[in-house]
mmCIF file of C-alpha atoms in Angstrom:
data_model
loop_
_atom_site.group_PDB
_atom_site.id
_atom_site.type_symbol
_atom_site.label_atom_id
_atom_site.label_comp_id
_atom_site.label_asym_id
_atom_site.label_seq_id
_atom_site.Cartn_x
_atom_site.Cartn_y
_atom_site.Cartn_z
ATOM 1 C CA UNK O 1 0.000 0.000 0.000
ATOM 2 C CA UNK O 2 3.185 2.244 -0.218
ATOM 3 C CA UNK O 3 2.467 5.258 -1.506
ATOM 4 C CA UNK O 4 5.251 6.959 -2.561
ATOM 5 C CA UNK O 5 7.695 6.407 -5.746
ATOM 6 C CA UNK O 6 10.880 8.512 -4.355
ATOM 7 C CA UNK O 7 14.231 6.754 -4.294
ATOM 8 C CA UNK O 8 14.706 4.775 -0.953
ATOM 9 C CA UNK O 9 16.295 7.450 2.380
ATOM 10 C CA UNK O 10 19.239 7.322 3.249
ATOM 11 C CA UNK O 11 20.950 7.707 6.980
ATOM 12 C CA UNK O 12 22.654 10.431 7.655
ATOM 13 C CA UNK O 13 25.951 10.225 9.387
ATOM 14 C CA UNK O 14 26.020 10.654 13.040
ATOM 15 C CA UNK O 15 27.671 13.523 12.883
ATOM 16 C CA UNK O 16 28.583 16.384 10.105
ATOM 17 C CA UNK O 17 31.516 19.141 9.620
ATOM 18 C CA UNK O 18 30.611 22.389 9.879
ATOM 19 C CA UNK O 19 32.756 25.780 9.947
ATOM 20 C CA UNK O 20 30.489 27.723 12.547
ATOM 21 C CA UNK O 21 30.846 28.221 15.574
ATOM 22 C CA UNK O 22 29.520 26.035 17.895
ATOM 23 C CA UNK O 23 25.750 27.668 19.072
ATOM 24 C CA UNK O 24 24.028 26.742 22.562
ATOM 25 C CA UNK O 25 21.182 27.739 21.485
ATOM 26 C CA UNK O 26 18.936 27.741 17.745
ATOM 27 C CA UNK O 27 15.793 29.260 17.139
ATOM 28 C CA UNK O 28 13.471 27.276 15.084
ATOM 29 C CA UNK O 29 10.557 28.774 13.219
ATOM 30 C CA UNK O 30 7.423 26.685 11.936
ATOM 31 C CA UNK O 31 7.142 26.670 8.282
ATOM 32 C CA UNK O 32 4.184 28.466 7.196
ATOM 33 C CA UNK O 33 3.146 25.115 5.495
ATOM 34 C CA UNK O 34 3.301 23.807 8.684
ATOM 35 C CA UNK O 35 0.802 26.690 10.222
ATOM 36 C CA UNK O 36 -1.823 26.055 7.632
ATOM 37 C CA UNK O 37 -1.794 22.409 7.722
ATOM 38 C CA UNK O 38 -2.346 23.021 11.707
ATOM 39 C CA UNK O 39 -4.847 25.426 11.061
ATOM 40 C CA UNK O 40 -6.729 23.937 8.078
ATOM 41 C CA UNK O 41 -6.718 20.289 9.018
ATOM 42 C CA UNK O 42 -9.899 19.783 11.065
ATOM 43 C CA UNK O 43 -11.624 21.991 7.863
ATOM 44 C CA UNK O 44 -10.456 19.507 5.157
ATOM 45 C CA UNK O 45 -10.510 16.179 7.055
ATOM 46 C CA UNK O 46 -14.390 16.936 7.996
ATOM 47 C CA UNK O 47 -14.199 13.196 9.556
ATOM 48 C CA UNK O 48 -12.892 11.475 12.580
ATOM 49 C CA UNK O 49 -10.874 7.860 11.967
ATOM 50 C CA UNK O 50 -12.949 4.720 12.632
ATOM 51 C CA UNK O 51 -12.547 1.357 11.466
ATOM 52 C CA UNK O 52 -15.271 1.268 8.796
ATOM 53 C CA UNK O 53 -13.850 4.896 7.275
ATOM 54 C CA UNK O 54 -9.995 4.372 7.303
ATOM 55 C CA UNK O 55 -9.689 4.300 3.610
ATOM 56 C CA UNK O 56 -11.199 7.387 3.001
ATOM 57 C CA UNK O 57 -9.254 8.712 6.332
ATOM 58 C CA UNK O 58 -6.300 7.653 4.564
ATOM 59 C CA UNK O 59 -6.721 9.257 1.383
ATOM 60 C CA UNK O 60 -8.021 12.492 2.567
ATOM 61 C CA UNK O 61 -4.582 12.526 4.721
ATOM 62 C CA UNK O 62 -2.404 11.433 2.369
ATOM 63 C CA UNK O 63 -3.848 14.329 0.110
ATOM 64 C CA UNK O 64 -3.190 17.110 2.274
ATOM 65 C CA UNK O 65 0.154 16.094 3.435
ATOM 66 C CA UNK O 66 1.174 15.484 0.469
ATOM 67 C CA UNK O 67 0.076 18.709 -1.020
ATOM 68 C CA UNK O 68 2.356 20.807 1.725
ATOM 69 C CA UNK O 69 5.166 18.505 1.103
ATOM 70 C CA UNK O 70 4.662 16.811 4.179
ATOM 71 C CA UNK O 71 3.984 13.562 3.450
ATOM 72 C CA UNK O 72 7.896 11.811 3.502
ATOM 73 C CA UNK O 73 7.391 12.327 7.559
ATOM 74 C CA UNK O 74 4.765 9.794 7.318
ATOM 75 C CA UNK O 75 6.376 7.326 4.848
ATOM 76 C CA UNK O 76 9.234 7.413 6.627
ATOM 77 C CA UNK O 77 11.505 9.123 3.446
ATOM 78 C CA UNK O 78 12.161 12.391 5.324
ATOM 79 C CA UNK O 79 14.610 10.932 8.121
ATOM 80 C CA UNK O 80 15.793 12.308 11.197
ATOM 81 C CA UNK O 81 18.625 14.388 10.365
ATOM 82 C CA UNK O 82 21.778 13.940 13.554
ATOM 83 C CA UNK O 83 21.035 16.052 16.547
ATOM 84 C CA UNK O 84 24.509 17.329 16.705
ATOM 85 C CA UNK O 85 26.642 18.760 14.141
ATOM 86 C CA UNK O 86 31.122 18.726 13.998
ATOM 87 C CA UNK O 87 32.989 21.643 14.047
ATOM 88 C CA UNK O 88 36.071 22.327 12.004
ATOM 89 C CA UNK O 89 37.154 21.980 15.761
ATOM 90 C CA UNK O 90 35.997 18.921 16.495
ATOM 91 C CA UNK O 91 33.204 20.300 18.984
ATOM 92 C CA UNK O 92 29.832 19.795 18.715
ATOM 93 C CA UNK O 93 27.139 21.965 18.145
ATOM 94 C CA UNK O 94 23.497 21.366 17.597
ATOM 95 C CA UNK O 95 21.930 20.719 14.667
ATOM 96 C CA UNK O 96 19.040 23.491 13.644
ATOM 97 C CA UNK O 97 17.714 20.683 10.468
ATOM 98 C CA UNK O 98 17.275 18.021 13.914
ATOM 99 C CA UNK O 99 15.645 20.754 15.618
ATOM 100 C CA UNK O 100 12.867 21.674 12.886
ATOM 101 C CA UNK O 101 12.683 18.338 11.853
ATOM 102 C CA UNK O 102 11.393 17.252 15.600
ATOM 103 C CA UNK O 103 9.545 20.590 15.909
ATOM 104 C CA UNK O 104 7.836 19.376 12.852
ATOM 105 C CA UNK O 105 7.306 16.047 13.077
ATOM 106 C CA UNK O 106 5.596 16.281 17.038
ATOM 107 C CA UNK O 107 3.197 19.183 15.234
ATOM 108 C CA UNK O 108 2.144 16.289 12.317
ATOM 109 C CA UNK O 109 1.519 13.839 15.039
ATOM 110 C CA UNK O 110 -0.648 16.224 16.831
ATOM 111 C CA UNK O 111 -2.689 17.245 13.846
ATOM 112 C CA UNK O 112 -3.519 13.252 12.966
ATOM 113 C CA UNK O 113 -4.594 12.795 16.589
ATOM 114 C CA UNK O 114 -7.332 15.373 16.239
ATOM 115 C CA UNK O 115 -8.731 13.335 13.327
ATOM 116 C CA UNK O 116 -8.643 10.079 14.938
ATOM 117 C CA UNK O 117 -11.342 8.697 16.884
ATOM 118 C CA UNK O 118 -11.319 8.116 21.039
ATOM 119 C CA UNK O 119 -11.923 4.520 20.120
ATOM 120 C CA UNK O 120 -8.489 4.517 18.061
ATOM 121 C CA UNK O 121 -6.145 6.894 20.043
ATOM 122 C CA UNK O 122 -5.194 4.560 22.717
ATOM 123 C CA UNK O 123 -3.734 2.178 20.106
ATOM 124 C CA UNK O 124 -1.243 5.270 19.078
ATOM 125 C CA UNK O 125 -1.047 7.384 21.865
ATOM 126 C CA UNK O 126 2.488 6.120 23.058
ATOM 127 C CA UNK O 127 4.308 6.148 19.676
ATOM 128 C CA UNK O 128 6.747 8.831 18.647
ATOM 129 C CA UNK O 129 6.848 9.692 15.525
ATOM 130 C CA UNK O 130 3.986 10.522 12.949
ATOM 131 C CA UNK O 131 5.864 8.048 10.565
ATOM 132 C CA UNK O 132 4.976 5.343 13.078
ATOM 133 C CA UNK O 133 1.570 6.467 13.769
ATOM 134 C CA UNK O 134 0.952 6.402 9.937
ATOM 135 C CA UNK O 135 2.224 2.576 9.577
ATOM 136 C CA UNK O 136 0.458 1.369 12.661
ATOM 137 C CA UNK O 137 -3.074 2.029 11.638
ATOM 138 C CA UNK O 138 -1.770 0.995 7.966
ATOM 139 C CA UNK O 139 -1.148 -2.304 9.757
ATOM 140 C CA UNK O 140 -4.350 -2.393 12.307
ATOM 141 C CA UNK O 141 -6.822 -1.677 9.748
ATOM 142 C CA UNK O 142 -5.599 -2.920 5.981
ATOM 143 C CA UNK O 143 -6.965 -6.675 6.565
ATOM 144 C CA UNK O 144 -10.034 -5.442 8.617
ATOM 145 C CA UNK O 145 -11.267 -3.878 5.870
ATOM 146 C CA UNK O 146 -10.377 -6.055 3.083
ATOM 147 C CA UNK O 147 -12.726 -8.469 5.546
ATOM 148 C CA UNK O 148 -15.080 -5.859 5.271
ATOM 149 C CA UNK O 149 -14.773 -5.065 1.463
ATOM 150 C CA UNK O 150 -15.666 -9.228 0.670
ATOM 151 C CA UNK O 151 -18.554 -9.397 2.921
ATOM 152 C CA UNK O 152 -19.649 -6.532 1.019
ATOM 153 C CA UNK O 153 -19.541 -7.703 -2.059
ATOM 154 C CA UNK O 154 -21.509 -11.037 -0.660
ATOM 155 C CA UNK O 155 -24.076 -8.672 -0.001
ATOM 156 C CA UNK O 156 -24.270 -6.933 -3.614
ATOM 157 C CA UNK O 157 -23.928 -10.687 -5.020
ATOM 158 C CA UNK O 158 -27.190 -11.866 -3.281
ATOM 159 C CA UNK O 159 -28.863 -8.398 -3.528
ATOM 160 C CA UNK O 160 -32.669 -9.010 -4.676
ATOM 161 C CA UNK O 161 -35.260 -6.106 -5.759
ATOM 162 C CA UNK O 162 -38.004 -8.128 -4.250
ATOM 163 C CA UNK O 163 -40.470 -6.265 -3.302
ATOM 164 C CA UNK O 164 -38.697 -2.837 -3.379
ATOM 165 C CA UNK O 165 -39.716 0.201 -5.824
ATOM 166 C CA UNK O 166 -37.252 0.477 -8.841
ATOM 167 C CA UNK O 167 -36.037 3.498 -6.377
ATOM 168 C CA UNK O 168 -35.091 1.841 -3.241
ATOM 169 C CA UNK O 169 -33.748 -1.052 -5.193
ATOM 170 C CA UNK O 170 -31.081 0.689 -7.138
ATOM 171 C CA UNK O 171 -30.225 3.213 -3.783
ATOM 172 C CA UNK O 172 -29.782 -0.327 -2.121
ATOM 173 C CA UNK O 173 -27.271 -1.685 -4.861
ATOM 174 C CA UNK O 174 -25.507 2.291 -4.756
ATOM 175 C CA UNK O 175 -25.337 1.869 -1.086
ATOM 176 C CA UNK O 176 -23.295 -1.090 -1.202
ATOM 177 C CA UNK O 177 -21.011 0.076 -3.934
ATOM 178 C CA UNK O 178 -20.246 3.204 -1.979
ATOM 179 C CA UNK O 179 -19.308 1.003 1.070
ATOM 180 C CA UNK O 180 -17.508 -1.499 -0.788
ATOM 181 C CA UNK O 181 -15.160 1.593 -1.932
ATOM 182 C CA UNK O 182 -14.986 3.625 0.879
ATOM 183 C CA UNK O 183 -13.195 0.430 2.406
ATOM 184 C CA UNK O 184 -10.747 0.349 -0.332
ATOM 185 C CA UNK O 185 -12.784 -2.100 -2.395
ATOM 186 C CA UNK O 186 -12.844 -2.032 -6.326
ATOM 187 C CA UNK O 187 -15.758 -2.361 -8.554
ATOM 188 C CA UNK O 188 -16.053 -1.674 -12.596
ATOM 189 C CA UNK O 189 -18.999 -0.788 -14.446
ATOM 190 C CA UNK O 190 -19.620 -4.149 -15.951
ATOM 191 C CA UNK O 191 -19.491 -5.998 -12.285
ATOM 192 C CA UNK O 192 -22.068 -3.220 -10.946
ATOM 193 C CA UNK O 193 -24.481 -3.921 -14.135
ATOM 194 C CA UNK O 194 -24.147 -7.596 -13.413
ATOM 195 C CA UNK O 195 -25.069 -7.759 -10.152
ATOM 196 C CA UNK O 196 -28.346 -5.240 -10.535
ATOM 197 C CA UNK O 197 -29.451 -6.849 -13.538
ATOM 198 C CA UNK O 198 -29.458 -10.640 -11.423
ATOM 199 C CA UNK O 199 -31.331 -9.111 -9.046
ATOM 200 C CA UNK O 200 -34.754 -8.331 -11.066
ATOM 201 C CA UNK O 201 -37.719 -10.444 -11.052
ATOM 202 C CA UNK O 202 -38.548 -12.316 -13.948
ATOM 203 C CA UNK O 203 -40.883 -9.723 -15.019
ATOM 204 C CA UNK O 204 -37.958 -8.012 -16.033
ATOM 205 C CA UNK O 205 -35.844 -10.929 -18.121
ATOM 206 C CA UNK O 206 -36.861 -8.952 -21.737
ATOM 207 C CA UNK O 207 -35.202 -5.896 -20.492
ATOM 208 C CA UNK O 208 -31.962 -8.142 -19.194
ATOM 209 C CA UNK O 209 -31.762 -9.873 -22.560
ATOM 210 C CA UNK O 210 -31.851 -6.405 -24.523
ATOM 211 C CA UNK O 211 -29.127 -5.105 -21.796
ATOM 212 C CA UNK O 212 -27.447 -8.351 -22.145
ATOM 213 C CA UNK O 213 -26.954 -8.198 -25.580
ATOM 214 C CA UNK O 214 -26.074 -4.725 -26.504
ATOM 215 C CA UNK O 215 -23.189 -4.465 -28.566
ATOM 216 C CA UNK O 216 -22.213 -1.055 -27.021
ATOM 217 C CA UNK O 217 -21.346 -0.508 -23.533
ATOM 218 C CA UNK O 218 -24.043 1.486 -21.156
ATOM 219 C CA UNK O 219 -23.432 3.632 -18.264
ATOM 220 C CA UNK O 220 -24.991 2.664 -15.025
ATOM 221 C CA UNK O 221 -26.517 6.417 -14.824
ATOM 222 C CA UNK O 222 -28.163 5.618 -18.147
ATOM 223 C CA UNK O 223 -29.251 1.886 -16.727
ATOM 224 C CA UNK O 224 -30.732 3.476 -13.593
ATOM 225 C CA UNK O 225 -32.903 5.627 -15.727
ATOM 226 C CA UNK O 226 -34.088 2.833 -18.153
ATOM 227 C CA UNK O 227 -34.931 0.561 -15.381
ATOM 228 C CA UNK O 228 -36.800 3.854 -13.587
ATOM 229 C CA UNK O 229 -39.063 3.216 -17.427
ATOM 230 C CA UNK O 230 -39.317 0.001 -17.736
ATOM 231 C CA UNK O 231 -40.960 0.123 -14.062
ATOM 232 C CA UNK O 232 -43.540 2.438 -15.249
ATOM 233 C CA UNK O 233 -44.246 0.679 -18.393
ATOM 234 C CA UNK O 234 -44.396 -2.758 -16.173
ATOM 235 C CA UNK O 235 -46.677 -0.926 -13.970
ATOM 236 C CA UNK O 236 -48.850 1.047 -16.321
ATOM 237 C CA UNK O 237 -49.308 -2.739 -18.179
ATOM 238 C CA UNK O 238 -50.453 -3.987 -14.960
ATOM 239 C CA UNK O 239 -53.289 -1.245 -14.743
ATOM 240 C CA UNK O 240 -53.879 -1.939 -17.929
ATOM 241 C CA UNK O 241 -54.486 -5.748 -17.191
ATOM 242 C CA UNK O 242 -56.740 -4.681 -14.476
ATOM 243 C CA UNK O 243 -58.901 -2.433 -15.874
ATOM 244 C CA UNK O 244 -59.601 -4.431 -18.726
ATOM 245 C CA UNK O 245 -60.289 -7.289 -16.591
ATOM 246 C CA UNK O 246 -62.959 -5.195 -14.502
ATOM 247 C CA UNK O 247 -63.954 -3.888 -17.692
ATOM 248 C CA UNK O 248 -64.980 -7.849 -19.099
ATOM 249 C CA UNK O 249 -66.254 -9.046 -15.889
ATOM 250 C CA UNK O 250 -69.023 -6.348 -16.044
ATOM 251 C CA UNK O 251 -69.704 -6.761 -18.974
ATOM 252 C CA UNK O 252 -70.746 -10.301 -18.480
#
């Protein structure tokens, strides 16, 4: 599930030369990426972690790290740089890249734990960085829901219209597909048609043969809206029937 494409990190060395003098003291300033990600995040990631969500979580985090060029702190590419720097000396001095990287990276981890459930903190709570953070919940919730995503897809394999409207039956079948990819599921087109077209009534088996055997593809936004007319032709035929039938009986 990696995300990123970037050459593998390396470790820097334990200690670097440097020609200044050696500093007790460096003042670190927070990038002003930094400050909006802190002040935008709770705006942009409108929803707290949970099991069910943590694709979507995921994404939407990914995103906006990603987009401030923040994102190698939770892949782990943007390493921690050596606290102390060598002087031409030989003394040692402290490094101001260590000190912004740790003044960053404790900031990250506090804006992911104010999108992450009470349920879910305690699991996280202890760990340091926002790298680690990022590959725990990778780990805690990747084969939950792929568990998730195939009981899903039982559910849109056995899904029946029965006695539904047209309506409810094809917000049923969208309901499911929405679930089965917010958990990181993956559905095409053709799959989708499948499974609504099984799940007619017989009264419908003209309509699945003319679907069936279309030579050109259809979208499911055009299927939805032929199925909402076939219904009404189905049911208008059925009033039809009926009146007719009233119509002979008094008659005789």
């Amino acid at each position: 599930m990696g995300d990123s494409t970037a050459s593998a990190p390396s470790t820097p060395p334990a200690a670097a030369l440097t020609s200044e003098a050696p500093t007790t003291s460096t003042d670190v300033v927070i990038p002003p990426t930094l400050k909006f990600l802190l002040a935008n995040i709770k705006n942009v990631i409108n929803v707290q972690l949970l099991p069910e969500n943590y694709p979507t979580w995921r994404f939407a985090i990914h995103k906006l790290f990603a987009a401030n060029n923040f994102f190698g702190y939770l892949d782990g590419m943007i390493l921690c740089p050596p606290k102390h720097l060598l002087t031409a000396t030989r003394q040692l001095t402290l490094n101001p890249q260590f000190s912004t990287w740790t003044l960053i990276y404790q900031n990250l981890s506090v804006a992911l734990f104010s999108t992450i459930s009470l349920s879910i903190l305690p699991y996280i709570l202890m760990l340091e960085t926002s790298s680690s953070i990022w590959k725990t919940l990778e780990q805690r919730f990747f084969s939950t829901n792929r568990s998730r995503v195939i009981q899903l897809k039982n559910e849109l394999h056995s899904l029946s219209m029965l006695n539904k409207t047209m309506t409810d039956y094809l917000a049923s079948s969208k309901s499911i597909v929405d679930n089965i990819r917010a958990a990181g599921g993956t559905l095409d087109n053709e799959d989708i048609l499948h499974y609504i077209l099984n799940g007619l009534p017989p009264s419908y088996q003209s309509f699945k043969t003319t679907i069936r055997s279309s030579l050109q593809p259809i979208s499911l936004d055009d299927l939805y809206s032929l199925l909402r007319s076939e219904e009404v032709h189905q049911t208008t035929d059925v009033v039809r029937e009926l009146s007719f039938s009233n119509t002979s009986q008094s008659d005789g």
